[in-house]
Coordinates of C-alpha atoms in Angstrom, one line a residue:
Chain A
G1 CA 87.5 77.2 116.6
Q2 CA 88.0 77.4 112.8
S3 CA 90.5 75.6 110.6
L4 CA 90.8 76.0 106.8
E5 CA 92.8 73.9 104.4
Q6 CA 93.9 75.0 100.9
P7 CA 96.8 74.0 98.7
S8 CA 100.0 75.9 99.3
E9 CA 100.9 76.5 95.7
V10 CA 99.4 76.2 92.2
T11 CA 101.0 76.9 88.9
A12 CA 99.2 77.6 85.6
V13 CA 99.8 79.1 82.2
E14 CA 98.4 82.3 80.8
G15 CA 94.9 81.9 79.4
A16 CA 94.2 78.7 81.4
I17 CA 91.6 78.0 84.1
V18 CA 92.6 77.2 87.6
Q19 CA 90.6 76.1 90.6
I20 CA 91.7 76.7 94.2
N21 CA 89.9 74.5 96.7
C22 CA 89.2 75.2 100.4
T23 CA 87.8 72.9 103.0
Y24 CA 86.9 74.2 106.5
Q25 CA 86.0 73.0 109.9
T26 CA 84.1 75.5 111.9
S27 CA 82.3 76.0 115.1
G28 CA 80.2 78.8 113.6
F29 CA 79.8 79.6 109.9
Y30 CA 78.2 82.6 108.3
G31 CA 79.9 82.7 104.9
L32 CA 83.1 82.0 102.9
S33 CA 85.1 84.8 101.4
W34 CA 88.0 84.9 99.0
Y35 CA 90.8 87.5 99.1
Q36 CA 93.7 88.2 96.8
Q37 CA 97.0 89.4 98.1
H38 CA 99.9 90.5 96.0
D39 CA 103.4 90.5 97.6
G40 CA 103.6 93.4 100.1
G41 CA 100.0 94.4 99.5
A42 CA 96.8 94.3 101.4
P43 CA 94.1 91.6 101.1
T44 CA 91.6 92.6 98.4
F45 CA 88.1 91.2 98.4
L46 CA 87.2 89.0 95.5
S47 CA 84.1 87.1 96.2
Y48 CA 81.7 85.9 98.9
N49 CA 79.3 83.0 99.3
G50 CA 76.7 83.0 102.0
L51 CA 74.5 80.3 100.4
D52 CA 75.3 77.2 98.4
G53 CA 76.0 77.6 94.8
L54 CA 78.1 79.6 92.4
E55 CA 78.8 83.3 92.5
E56 CA 80.3 84.9 89.3
T57 CA 82.2 88.1 89.1
G58 CA 83.9 88.6 85.8
R59 CA 86.7 86.2 85.3
F60 CA 86.4 85.0 88.9
S61 CA 83.8 82.6 90.3
S62 CA 83.4 81.1 93.7
F63 CA 81.4 78.1 94.8
L64 CA 80.2 76.9 98.2
S65 CA 78.7 73.7 99.5
R66 CA 77.8 74.1 103.2
S67 CA 76.9 70.4 103.6
D68 CA 80.4 69.4 102.4
S69 CA 82.2 72.3 104.2
Y70 CA 83.9 73.0 100.9
G71 CA 84.3 75.9 98.5
Y72 CA 86.5 76.8 95.6
L73 CA 87.7 79.9 93.7
L74 CA 87.7 79.5 89.9
L75 CA 89.9 81.9 87.9
Q76 CA 89.4 81.9 84.1
E77 CA 91.5 83.4 81.3
L78 CA 94.5 83.7 83.6
Q79 CA 96.7 86.7 83.2
M80 CA 100.2 87.4 84.5
K81 CA 98.8 89.9 86.9
D82 CA 96.8 87.2 88.6
S83 CA 100.0 85.9 90.1
A84 CA 99.4 86.4 93.8
S85 CA 98.3 84.6 97.0
Y86 CA 94.7 83.7 97.4
F87 CA 93.1 83.2 100.7
C88 CA 89.8 81.7 101.7
A89 CA 88.3 83.0 104.9
V90 CA 85.4 81.9 107.0
E91 CA 83.2 84.6 108.5
D92 CA 81.4 83.8 111.7
A93 CA 78.2 85.5 113.0
G94 CA 80.3 88.1 114.7
N95 CA 82.0 89.2 111.5
M96 CA 85.4 87.7 112.4
L97 CA 87.3 86.4 109.4
T98 CA 89.4 83.4 109.9
F99 CA 91.9 83.0 107.0
G100 CA 93.3 79.9 105.5
G101 CA 97.0 79.6 104.9
G102 CA 96.8 80.9 101.4
T103 CA 97.5 79.5 98.0
R104 CA 100.3 81.0 96.0
L105 CA 99.3 81.1 92.3
M106 CA 102.1 81.4 89.8
V107 CA 101.0 82.2 86.2
K108 CA 103.5 81.4 83.5
P109 CA 103.6 82.7 80.0
Chain B
E1 CA 86.4 104.9 95.2
P2 CA 86.6 105.3 99.0
E3 CA 89.3 103.3 100.8
V4 CA 90.7 102.5 104.2
T5 CA 93.9 104.4 105.0
Q6 CA 96.6 103.6 107.5
T7 CA 99.5 105.5 109.0
P8 CA 102.4 105.1 109.3
S9 CA 103.2 102.7 106.5
H10 CA 106.3 101.5 108.4
Q11 CA 107.0 101.8 112.2
V12 CA 110.3 100.8 113.8
T13 CA 110.4 100.7 117.6
Q14 CA 112.5 99.3 120.4
M15 CA 111.3 96.4 122.4
G16 CA 109.3 97.5 125.4
Q17 CA 108.1 100.7 123.8
E18 CA 104.5 101.6 123.1
V19 CA 103.2 102.1 119.6
I20 CA 100.0 103.4 118.2
L21 CA 98.8 102.4 114.7
R22 CA 96.3 104.6 113.1
C23 CA 93.5 103.9 110.6
V24 CA 90.8 105.9 108.9
P25 CA 88.0 103.5 107.9
I26 CA 85.6 104.1 105.0
S27 CA 83.3 106.9 106.1
N28 CA 79.9 105.2 106.2
H29 CA 81.2 101.9 107.6
L30 CA 80.4 101.0 111.2
Y31 CA 82.4 97.8 111.7
F32 CA 86.1 98.1 112.2
Y33 CA 88.8 95.4 112.5
W34 CA 92.4 94.9 113.1
Y35 CA 94.3 91.9 111.7
R36 CA 98.0 91.1 111.6
Q37 CA 100.2 89.1 109.3
I38 CA 103.6 87.8 110.3
L39 CA 105.9 87.7 107.3
G40 CA 105.1 84.7 105.1
Q41 CA 102.2 83.6 107.2
K42 CA 98.4 83.9 107.1
V43 CA 96.3 86.9 108.1
E44 CA 95.2 86.6 111.7
F45 CA 92.2 88.3 113.3
L46 CA 92.9 90.5 116.3
V47 CA 89.7 92.4 117.2
S48 CA 86.4 93.7 115.8
F49 CA 84.8 97.0 117.0
Y50 CA 81.2 98.2 116.7
N51 CA 79.2 100.9 118.4
N52 CA 82.2 102.1 120.4
E53 CA 83.0 98.8 121.9
I54 CA 84.9 95.6 121.2
S55 CA 82.5 93.0 119.7
E56 CA 84.9 90.1 119.3
K57 CA 88.6 89.5 120.0
S58 CA 91.0 86.6 119.4
E59 CA 93.4 85.1 121.9
I60 CA 96.2 87.1 120.4
F61 CA 94.5 90.3 121.6
D62 CA 95.6 90.2 125.2
D63 CA 96.1 93.0 127.7
Q64 CA 99.0 94.3 125.7
F65 CA 96.6 95.5 123.0
S66 CA 93.9 98.1 123.1
V67 CA 91.7 99.8 120.5
E68 CA 90.0 103.2 120.4
R69 CA 87.9 105.4 118.2
P70 CA 89.1 108.7 119.5
D71 CA 87.0 110.8 117.1
G72 CA 84.5 110.3 114.3
S73 CA 87.1 109.2 111.7
N74 CA 90.1 107.5 113.3
F75 CA 90.4 104.0 114.7
T76 CA 93.6 103.1 116.6
L77 CA 95.5 100.0 117.8
K78 CA 97.8 100.6 120.7
I79 CA 100.4 98.0 121.6
R80 CA 101.9 98.5 125.0
S81 CA 105.4 97.3 125.8
T82 CA 106.1 95.8 122.3
K83 CA 107.9 92.4 122.0
L84 CA 110.0 91.1 119.2
E85 CA 107.2 88.7 118.2
D86 CA 104.9 91.7 117.6
S87 CA 106.8 92.4 114.4
A88 CA 104.3 92.0 111.6
M89 CA 102.1 93.8 109.1
Y90 CA 99.0 95.2 110.8
F91 CA 95.9 95.6 108.7
C92 CA 92.9 97.7 109.5
A93 CA 89.6 96.8 107.8
S94 CA 86.1 98.1 107.8
S95 CA 82.7 97.0 106.6
E96 CA 79.2 98.4 106.1
P97 CA 76.4 98.6 108.6
P98 CA 74.6 95.4 109.4
G99 CA 71.6 94.3 107.4
L100 CA 73.1 94.9 104.0
K101 CA 74.4 92.1 101.8
T102 CA 77.7 93.9 101.4
R103 CA 78.1 93.8 105.1
D104 CA 80.0 90.6 104.5
T105 CA 82.7 92.5 102.6
Q106 CA 85.6 93.7 104.7
Y107 CA 87.8 96.3 103.0
F108 CA 91.4 96.3 104.0
G109 CA 93.8 99.2 104.3
P110 CA 97.4 99.0 103.0
G111 CA 98.8 98.0 106.3
T112 CA 101.5 99.2 108.7
R113 CA 104.7 97.2 108.9
L114 CA 105.8 97.1 112.5
T115 CA 109.4 96.2 113.2
V116 CA 110.4 95.7 116.8
L117 CA 114.1 95.7 117.5

């Protein structure tokens, strides 16, 4: 099976940089995805890492180290609208996503 | 921009009743999924569907559940004899055909909130 660990809550101020870590234990690994979910909303895809290294998409970047079973999501130039829950999710070869428990990010003025 | 749609947005039902949740995936996608999220908890995988058959399912997806693609656009989740613990948000998702890098991106619909009384 799969298990993922990420912090339950992170607080940061507007304009700052925040890093959300994710460690995983898996019986099958294809890639690591990150999703954003606002309260009452659907998960929205942010980033995907299939290979080691950094993927950058605007203010968001994601990193993966397969040898360490570790990844992170980096959010730069935080805005109030970034307040949401962020989930890492492991994808197996069969396309199944196993989500972590989510990190609630609160951005303060 | 194409998106996954789901109906209804909210379904209230009595325990023991059957419900059908409907989804219209993005038109050129070939992989379809159902997930659920109990209030305040993480998103949990239920089932994936490809080429008119189930490709993977979780232990949550027992005989109470079934999926169907009744036509070229809809994808449904049926829950027979609903239980109180089935109350959750149910998300449909879809992804592109295999072999493309963006296959790894699953696009989620807005969800159906199921309340079992």
